[in-house]
mmCIF file of C-alpha atoms in Angstrom:
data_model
loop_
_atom_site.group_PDB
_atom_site.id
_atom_site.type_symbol
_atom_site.label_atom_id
_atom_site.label_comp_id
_atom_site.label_asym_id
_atom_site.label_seq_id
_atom_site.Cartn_x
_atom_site.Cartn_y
_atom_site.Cartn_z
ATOM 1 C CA UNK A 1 38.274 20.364 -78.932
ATOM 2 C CA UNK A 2 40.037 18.079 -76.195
ATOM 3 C CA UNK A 3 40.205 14.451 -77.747
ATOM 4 C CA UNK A 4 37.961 12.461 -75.715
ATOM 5 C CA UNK A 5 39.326 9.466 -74.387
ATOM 6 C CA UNK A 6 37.539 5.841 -73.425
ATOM 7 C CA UNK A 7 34.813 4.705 -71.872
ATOM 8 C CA UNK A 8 35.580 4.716 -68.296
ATOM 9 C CA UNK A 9 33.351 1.250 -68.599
ATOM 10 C CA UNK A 10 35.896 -0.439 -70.706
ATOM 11 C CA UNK A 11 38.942 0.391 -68.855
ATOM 12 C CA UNK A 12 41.118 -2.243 -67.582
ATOM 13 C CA UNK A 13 41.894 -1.820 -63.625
ATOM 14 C CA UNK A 14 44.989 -2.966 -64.693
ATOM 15 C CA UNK A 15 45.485 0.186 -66.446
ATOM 16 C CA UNK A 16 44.015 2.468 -63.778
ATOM 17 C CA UNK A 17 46.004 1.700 -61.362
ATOM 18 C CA UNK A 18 49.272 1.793 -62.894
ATOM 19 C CA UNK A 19 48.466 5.283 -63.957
ATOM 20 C CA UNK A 20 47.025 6.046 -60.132
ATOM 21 C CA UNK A 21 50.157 5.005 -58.704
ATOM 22 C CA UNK A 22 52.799 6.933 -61.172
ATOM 23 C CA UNK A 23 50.429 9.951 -60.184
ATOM 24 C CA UNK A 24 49.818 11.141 -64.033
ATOM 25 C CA UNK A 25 46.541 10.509 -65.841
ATOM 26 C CA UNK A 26 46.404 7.650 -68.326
ATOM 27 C CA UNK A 27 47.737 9.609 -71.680
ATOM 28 C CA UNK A 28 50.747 11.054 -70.271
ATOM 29 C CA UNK A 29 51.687 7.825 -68.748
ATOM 30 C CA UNK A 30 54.283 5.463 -70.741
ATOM 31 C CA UNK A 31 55.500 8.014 -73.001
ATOM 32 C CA UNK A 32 59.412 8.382 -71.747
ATOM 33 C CA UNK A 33 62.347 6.992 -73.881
ATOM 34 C CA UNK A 34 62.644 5.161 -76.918
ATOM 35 C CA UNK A 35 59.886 4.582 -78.941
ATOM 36 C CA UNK A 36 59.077 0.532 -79.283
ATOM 37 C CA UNK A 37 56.495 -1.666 -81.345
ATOM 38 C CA UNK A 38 55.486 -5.029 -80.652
ATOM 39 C CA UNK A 39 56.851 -7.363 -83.716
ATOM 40 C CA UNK A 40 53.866 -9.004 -84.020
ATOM 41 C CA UNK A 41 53.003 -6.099 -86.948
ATOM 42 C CA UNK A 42 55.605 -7.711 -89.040
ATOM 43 C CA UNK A 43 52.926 -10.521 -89.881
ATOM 44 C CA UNK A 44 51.910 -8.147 -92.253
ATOM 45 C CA UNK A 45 54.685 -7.138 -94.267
ATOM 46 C CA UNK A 46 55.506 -10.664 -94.641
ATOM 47 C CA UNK A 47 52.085 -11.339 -96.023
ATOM 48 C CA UNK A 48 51.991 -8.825 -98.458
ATOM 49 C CA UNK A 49 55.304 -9.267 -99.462
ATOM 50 C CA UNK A 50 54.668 -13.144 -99.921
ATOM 51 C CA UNK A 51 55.739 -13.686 -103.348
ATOM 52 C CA UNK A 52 59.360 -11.793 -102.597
ATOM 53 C CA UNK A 53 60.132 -14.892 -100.392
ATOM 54 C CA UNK A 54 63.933 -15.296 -98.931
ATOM 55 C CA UNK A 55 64.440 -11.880 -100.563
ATOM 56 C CA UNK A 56 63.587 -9.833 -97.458
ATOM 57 C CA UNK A 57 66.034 -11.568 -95.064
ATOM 58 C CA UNK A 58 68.911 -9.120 -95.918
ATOM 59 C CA UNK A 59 66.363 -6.062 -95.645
ATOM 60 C CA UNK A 60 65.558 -7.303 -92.229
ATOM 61 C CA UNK A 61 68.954 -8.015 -91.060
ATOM 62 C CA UNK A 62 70.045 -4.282 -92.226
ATOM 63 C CA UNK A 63 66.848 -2.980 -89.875
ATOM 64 C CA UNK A 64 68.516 -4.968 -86.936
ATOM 65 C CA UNK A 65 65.951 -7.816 -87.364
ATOM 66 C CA UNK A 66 65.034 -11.510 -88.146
ATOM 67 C CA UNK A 67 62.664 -13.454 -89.436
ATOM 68 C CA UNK A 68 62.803 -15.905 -86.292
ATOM 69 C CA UNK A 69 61.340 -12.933 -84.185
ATOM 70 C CA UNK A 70 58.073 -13.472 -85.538
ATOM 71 C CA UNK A 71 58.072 -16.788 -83.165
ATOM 72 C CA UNK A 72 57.764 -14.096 -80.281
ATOM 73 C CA UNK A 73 55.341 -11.817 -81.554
ATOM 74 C CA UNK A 74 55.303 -9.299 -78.197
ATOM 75 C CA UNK A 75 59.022 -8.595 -77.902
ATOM 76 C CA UNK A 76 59.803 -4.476 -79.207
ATOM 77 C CA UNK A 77 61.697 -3.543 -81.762
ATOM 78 C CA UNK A 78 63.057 0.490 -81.619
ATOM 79 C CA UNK A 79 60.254 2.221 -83.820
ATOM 80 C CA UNK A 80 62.151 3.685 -86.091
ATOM 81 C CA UNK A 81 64.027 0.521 -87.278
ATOM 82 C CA UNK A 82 60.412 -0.677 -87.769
ATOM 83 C CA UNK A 83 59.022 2.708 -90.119
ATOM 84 C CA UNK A 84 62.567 2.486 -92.476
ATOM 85 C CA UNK A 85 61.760 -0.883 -92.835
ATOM 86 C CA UNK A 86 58.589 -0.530 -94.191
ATOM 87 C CA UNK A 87 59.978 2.514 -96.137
ATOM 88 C CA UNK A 88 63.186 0.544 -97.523
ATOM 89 C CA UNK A 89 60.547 -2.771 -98.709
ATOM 90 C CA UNK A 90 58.506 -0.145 -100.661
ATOM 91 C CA UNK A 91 60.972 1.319 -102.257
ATOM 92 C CA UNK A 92 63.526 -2.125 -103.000
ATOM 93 C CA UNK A 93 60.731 -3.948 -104.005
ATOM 94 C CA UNK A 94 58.643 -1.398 -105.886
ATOM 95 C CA UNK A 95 55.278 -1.484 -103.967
ATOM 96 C CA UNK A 96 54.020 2.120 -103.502
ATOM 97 C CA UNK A 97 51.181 0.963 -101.720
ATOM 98 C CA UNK A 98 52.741 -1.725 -99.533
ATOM 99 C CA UNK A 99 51.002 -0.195 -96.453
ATOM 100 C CA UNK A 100 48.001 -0.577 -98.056
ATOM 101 C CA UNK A 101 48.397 -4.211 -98.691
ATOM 102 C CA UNK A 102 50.158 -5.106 -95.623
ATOM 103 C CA UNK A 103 46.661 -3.554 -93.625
ATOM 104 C CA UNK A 104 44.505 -5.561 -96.184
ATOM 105 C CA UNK A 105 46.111 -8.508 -94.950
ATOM 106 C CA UNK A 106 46.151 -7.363 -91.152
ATOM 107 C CA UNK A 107 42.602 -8.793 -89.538
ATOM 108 C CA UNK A 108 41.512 -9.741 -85.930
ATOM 109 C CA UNK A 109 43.335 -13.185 -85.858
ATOM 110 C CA UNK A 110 46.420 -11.381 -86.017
ATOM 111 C CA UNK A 111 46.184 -9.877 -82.607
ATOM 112 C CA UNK A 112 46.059 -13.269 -80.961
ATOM 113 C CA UNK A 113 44.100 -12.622 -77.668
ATOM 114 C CA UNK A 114 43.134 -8.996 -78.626
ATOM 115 C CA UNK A 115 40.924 -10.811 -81.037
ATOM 116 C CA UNK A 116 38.629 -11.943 -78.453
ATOM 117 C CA UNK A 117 38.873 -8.668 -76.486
ATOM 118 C CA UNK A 118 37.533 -6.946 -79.528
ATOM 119 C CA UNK A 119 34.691 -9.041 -80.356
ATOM 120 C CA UNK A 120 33.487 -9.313 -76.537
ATOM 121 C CA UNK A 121 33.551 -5.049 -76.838
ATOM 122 C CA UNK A 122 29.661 -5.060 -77.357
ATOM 123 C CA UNK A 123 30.029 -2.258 -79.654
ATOM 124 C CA UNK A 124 32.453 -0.709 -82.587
ATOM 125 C CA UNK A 125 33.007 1.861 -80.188
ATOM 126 C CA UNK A 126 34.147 -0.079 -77.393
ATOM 127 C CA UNK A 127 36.526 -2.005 -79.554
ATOM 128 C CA UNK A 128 38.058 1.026 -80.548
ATOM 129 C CA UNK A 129 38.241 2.250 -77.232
ATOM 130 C CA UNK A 130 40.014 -1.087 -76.422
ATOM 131 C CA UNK A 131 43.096 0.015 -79.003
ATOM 132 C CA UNK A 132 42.992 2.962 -77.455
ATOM 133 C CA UNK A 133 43.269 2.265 -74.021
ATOM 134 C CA UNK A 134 46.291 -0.651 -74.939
ATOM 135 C CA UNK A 135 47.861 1.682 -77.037
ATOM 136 C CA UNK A 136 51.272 2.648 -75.378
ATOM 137 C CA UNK A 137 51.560 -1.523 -74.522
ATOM 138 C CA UNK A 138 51.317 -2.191 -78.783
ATOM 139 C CA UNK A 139 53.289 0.793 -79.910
ATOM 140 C CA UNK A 140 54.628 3.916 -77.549
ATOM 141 C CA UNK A 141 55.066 7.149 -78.199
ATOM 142 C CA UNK A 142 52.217 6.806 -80.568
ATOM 143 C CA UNK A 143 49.248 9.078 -80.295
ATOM 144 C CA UNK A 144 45.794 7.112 -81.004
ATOM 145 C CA UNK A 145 42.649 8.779 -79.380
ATOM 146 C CA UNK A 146 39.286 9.688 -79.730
ATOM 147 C CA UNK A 147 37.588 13.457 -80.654
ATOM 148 C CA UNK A 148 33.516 12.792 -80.100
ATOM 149 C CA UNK A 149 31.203 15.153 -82.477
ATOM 150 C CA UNK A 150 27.393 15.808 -83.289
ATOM 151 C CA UNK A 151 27.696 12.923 -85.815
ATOM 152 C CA UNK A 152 30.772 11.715 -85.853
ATOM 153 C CA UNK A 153 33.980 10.654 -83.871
ATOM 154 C CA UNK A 154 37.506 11.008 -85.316
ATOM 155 C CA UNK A 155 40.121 8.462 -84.390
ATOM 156 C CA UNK A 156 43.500 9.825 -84.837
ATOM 157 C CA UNK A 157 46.884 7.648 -85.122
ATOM 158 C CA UNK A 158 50.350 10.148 -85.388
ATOM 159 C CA UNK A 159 53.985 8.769 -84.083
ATOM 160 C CA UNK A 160 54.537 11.433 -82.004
ATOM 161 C CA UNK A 161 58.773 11.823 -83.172
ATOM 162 C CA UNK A 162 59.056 14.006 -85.860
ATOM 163 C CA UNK A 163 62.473 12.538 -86.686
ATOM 164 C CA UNK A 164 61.051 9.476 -87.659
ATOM 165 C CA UNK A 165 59.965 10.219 -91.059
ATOM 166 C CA UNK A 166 59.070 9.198 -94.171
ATOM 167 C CA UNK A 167 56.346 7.070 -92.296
ATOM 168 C CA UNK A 168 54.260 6.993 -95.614
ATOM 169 C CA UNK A 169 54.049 3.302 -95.437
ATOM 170 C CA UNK A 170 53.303 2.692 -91.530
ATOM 171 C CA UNK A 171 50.916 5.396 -91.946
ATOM 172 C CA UNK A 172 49.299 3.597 -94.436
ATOM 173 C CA UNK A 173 49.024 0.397 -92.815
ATOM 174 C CA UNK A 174 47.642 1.743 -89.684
ATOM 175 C CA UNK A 175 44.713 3.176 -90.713
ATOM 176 C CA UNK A 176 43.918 0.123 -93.757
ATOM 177 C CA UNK A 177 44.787 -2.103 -91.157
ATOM 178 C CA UNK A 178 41.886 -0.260 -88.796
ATOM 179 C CA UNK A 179 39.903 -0.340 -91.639
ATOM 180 C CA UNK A 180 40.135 -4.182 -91.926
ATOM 181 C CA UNK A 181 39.682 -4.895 -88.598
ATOM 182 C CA UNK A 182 35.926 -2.926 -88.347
ATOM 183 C CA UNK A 183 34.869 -4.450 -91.733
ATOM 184 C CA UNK A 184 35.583 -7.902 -89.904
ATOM 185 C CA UNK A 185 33.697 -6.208 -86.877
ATOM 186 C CA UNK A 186 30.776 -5.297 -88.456
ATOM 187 C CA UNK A 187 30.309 -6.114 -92.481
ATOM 188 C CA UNK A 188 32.445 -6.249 -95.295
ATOM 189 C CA UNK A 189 30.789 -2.946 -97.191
ATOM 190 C CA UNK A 190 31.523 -1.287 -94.277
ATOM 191 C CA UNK A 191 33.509 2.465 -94.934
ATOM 192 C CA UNK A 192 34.429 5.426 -93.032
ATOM 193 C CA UNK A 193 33.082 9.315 -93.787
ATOM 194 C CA UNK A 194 36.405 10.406 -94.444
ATOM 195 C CA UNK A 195 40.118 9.708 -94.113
ATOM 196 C CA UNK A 196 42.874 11.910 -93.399
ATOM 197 C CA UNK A 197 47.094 11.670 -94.014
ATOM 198 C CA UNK A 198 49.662 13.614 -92.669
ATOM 199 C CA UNK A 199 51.690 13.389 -95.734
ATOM 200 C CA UNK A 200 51.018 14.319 -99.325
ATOM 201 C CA UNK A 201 48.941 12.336 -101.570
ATOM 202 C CA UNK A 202 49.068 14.433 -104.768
ATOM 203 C CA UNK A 203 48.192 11.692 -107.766
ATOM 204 C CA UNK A 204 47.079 9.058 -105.806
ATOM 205 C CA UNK A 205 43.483 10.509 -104.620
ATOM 206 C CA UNK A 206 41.840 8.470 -106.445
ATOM 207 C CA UNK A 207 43.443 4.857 -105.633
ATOM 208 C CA UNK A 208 43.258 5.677 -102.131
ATOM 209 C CA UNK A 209 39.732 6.647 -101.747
ATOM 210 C CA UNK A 210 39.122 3.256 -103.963
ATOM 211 C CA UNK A 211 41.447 1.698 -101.180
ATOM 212 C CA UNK A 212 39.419 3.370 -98.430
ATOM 213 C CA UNK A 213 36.300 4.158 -100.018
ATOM 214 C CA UNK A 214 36.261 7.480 -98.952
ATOM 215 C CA UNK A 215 37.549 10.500 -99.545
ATOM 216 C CA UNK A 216 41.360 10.949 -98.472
ATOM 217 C CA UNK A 217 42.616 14.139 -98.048
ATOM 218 C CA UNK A 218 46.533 14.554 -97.662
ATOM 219 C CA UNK A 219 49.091 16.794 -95.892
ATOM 220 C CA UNK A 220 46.710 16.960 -92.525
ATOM 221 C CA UNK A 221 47.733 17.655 -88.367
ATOM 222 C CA UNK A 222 47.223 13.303 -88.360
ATOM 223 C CA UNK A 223 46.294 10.350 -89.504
ATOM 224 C CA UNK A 224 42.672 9.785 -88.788
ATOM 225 C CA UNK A 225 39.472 8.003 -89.739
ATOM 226 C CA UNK A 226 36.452 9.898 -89.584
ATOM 227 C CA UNK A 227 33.462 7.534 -88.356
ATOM 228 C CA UNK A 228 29.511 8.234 -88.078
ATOM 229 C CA UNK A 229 28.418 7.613 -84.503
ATOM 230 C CA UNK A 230 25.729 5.481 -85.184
ATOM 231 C CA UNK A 231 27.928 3.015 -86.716
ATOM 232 C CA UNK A 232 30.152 3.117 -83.644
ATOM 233 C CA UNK A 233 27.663 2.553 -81.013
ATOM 234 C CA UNK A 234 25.433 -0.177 -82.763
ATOM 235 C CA UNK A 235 25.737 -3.599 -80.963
ATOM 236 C CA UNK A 236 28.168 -5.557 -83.014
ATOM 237 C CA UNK A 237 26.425 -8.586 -84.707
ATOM 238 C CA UNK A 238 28.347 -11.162 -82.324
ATOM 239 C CA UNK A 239 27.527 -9.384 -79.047
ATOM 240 C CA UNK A 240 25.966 -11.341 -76.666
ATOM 241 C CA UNK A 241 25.989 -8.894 -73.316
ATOM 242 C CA UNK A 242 25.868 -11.604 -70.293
ATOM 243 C CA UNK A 243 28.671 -13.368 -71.708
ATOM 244 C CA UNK A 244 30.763 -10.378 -72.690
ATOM 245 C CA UNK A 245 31.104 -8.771 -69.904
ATOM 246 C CA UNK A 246 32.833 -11.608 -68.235
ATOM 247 C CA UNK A 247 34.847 -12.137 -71.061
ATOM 248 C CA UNK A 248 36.149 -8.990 -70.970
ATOM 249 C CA UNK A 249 37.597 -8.542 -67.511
ATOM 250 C CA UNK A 250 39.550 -12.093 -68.011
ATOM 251 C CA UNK A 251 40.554 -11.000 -71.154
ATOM 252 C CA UNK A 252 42.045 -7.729 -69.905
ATOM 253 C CA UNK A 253 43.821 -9.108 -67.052
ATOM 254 C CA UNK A 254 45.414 -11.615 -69.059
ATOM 255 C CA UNK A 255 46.735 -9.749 -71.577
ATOM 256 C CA UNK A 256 48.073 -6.957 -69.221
ATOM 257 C CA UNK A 257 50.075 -9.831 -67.657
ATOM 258 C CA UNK A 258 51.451 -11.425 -71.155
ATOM 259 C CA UNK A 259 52.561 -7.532 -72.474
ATOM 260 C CA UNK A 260 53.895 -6.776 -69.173
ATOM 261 C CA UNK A 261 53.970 -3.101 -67.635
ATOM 262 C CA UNK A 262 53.734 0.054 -69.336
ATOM 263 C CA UNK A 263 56.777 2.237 -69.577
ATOM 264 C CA UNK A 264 57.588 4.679 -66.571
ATOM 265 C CA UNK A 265 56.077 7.849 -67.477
ATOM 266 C CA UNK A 266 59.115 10.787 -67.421
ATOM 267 C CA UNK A 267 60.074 12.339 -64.579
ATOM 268 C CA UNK A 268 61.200 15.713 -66.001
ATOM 269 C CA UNK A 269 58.111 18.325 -66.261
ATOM 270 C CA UNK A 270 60.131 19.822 -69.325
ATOM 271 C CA UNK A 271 59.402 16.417 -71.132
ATOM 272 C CA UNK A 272 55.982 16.115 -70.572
ATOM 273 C CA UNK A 273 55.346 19.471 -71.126
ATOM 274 C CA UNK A 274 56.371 18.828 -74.467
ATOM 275 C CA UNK A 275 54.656 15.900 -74.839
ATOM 276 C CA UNK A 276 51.426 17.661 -74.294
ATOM 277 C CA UNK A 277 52.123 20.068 -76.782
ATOM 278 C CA UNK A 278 53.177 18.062 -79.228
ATOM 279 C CA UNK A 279 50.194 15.934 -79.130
ATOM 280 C CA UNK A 280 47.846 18.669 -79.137
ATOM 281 C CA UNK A 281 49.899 21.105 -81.266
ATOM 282 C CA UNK A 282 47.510 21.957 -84.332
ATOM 283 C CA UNK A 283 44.385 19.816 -82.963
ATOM 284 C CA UNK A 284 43.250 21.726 -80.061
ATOM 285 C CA UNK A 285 44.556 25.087 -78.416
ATOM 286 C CA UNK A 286 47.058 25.010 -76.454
ATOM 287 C CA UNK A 287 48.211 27.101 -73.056
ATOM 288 C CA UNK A 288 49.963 26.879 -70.042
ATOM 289 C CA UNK A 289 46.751 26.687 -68.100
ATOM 290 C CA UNK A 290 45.353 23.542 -70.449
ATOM 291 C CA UNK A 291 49.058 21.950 -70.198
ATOM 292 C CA UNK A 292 48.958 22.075 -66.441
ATOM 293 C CA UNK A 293 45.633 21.111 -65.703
ATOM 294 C CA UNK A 294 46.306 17.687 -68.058
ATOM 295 C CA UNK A 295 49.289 17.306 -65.557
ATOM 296 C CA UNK A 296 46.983 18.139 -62.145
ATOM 297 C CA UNK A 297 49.017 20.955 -61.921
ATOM 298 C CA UNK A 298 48.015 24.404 -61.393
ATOM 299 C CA UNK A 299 49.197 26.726 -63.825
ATOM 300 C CA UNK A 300 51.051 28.415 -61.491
ATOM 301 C CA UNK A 301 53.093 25.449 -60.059
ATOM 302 C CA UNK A 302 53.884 23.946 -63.637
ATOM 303 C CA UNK A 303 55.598 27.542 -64.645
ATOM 304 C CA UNK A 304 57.724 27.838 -61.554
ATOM 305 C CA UNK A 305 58.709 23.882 -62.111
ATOM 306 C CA UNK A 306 59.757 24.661 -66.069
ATOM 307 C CA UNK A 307 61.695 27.652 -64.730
ATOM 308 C CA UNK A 308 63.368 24.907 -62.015
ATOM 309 C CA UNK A 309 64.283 23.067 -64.891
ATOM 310 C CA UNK A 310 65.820 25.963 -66.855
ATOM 311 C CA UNK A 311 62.981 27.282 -69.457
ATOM 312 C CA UNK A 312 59.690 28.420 -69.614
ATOM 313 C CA UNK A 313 56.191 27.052 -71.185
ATOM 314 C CA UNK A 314 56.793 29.751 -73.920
ATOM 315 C CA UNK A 315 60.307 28.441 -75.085
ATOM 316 C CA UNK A 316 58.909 25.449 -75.127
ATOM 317 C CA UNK A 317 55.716 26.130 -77.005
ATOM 318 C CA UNK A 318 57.827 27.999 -79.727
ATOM 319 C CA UNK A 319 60.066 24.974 -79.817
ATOM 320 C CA UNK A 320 57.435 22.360 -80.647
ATOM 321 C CA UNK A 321 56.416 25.107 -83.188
ATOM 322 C CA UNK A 322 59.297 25.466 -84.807
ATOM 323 C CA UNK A 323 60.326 22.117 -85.510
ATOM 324 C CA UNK A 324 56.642 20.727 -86.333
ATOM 325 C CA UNK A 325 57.120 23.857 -89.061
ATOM 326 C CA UNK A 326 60.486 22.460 -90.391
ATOM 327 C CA UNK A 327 59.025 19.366 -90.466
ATOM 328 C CA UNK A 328 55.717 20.296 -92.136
ATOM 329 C CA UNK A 329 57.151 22.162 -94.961
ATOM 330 C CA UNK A 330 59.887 19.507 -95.875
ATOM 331 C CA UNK A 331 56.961 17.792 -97.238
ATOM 332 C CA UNK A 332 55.817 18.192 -100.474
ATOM 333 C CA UNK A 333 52.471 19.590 -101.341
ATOM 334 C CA UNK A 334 51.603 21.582 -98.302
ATOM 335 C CA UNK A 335 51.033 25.360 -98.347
ATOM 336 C CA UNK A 336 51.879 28.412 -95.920
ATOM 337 C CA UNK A 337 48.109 29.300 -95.235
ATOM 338 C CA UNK A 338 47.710 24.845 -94.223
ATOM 339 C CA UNK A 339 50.791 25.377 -92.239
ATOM 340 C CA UNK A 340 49.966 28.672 -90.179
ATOM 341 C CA UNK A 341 46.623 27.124 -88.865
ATOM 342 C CA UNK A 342 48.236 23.584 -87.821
ATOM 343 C CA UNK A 343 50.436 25.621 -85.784
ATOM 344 C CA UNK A 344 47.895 27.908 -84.516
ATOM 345 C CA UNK A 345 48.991 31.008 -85.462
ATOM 346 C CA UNK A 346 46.031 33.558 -86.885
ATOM 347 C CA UNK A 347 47.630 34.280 -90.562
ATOM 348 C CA UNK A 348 50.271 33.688 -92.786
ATOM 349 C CA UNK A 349 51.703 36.907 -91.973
ATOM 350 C CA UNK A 350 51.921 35.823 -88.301
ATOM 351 C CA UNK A 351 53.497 32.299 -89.208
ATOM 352 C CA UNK A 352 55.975 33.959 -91.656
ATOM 353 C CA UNK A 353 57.321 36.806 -89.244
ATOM 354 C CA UNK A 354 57.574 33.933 -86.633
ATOM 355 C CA UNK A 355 59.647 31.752 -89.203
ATOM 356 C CA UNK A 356 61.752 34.202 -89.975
ATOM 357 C CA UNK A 357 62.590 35.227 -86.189
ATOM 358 C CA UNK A 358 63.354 31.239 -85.914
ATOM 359 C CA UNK A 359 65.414 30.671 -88.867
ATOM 360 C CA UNK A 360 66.448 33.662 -90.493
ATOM 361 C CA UNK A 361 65.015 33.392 -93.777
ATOM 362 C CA UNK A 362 61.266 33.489 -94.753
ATOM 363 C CA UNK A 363 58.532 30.546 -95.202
ATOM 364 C CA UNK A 364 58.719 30.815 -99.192
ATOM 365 C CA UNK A 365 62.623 31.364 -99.044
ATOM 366 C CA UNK A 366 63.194 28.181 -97.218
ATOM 367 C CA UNK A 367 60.943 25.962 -99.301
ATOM 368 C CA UNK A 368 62.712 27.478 -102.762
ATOM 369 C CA UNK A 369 65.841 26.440 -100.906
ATOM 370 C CA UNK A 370 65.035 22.580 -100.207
ATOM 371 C CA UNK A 371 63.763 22.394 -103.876
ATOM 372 C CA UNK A 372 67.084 23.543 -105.106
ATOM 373 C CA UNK A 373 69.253 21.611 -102.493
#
């Protein structure tokens, strides 16, 4: 199932025409180069590392960063800078569950304006749809949409570079951090169906679904948080409609002025192919006829432009398969039958022959080989 993006209600103009004018619809848009986050995230780590004090200022200085930057919470900081910190504080200051803490302490007042903007949604739903939509302008290169069923919707949140891992701890703190923000939304007892992690979580079930509570399930496609639908489109208990709506479209203009433009989308069709199909790679099923009609392309027209560009749609399918593979079973905890349907293949005796042809060595071969290395 296509994720389902937001309500065409709640869009900002701002946004629409941006995307109008660079001629690609809104999710492809803004997802070229480096991969940035706005430093006002780092509110959190200080928080919940409080007590550590003056200690952190040599961490931060070895990440390329200060603790004066806080004083301009919208400049961007290279992503990946910002995940090893995280990962380096856990592990120097021995807090396993720092993400979880730093999202405890991450509620509406620390998005400055996007506070407002969330409570003037009118519903859970629209909120959401709100972090959604602003997305690539908080953190790019970041998938964070929307999949709509019977009962409920799943939000997913997955940096879309697979070289910038471990992300246990940012992975963490986005979806706590989500948490926390909907409990201050609606009520404090507040808690989602279900919550899914893209890396292992193999003895700590049980203080994560205490964190959550919910059950977590590890090694998944994403990070997500599975939400009943008629908590997402009940009126939030501050909503006052009249007043809301005007709120929101001076809210929305504003703060697309203070975070400036989004990043200019790529120019090479090779890129975004890949961006595509690493986004949908193990959530939905991917073609050449899906790929090109996200890019208004006929199917046609987006092959002969790949071959332009020296490839084809199947290279780069098999590609994005074989390094989301690599990736997938460097992590501990995940099996071959898990691994085969992320990557859409039918069996394990499809993925394996198809590993093998890539690498030169089987599934199980390779994974007895990292344990020994």
């Amino acid at each position: 199932m296509r994720p389902v993006m937001a309500d065409p209600d709640l869009s900002p103009s701002g946004l629409a025409a941006d995307h109008a004018a660079a001629g690609l619809p809104p999710d492809i848009a803004g997802r070229a180069g480096q991969a940035t986050i706005r430093l006002l995230f780092l509110t959190a780590l200080f928080t919940a590392l409080e007590d550590v004090g003056k200690r952190i200022d040599p961490l931060l200085r070895e990440h390329g960063m200060f603790r004066a930057q806080l004083e301009t919470p919208y400049e961007t900081v290279p992503l990946h800078r910002y995940v090893a910190l995280l990962e380096a504080a856990a592990a120097r200051f021995d807090r396993p569950a720092l993400g979880l803490a730093m999202g405890a302490a991450f509620g509406l007042a620390d998005l400055g304006p996007f506070y407002a903007l969330l409570r003037a949604a009118g519903s859970l739903r629209g909120a959401l749809d709100y972090l959604v939509l602003f997305q690539s302008r908080l953190q790019t290169r970041t998938l964070f949409d929307s999949r709509r069923d019977a009962e409920t919707t799943t939000y997913s949140y997955r940096i879309e570079d697979s070289a910038i891992w471990p992300r246990v701890q940012d992975a963490e703190f986005a979806l706590a951090s989500y948490v926390t923000l909907i409990r201050q939304l609606t009520h404090a007892r507040w808690t989602p169906v279900a919550v899914h992690l893209e890396h292992a979580v193999t003895g700590r079930e049980a203080a994560l679904a205490q964190a959550f509570r919910a059950p977590v399930s590890g090694n998944q496609v994403t990070n997500a948080l599975v939400l009943r639908n008629e908590d997402l489109d009940r009126p939030l208990p501050s909503a006052v409609p009249a007043e809301d709506r005007k709120l929101r479209t001076i809210l929305e203009w504003h703060l697309l002025a203070l975070m400036g433009p989004e990043a200019t989308p790529a120019e090479s069709f090779v890129e975004l192919t890949r961006d595509i199909i690493g986004r949908w790679l193990g959530r939905t099923h991917v073609d050449c006829a899906s790929v090109a009609a996200e890019m208004k392309l006929s199917e046609r027209s987006l092959r002969r432009r790949l071959a332009e560009e020296g490839t084809s749609f199947r290279d780069l399918l098999q590609q994005a398969r074989q390094a989301r593979a690599q990736t997938m079973l460097g992590k501990s905890g995940i099996s071959l039958t898990v691994a085969a349907e992320q990557l859409g293949y039918a069996d394990t005796a499809a993925f394996s022959r198809a590993f093998k042809e890539w690498t030169g060595v089987s599934p199980g071969r390779f994974l007895r080989r990292d344990e020994e290395g």
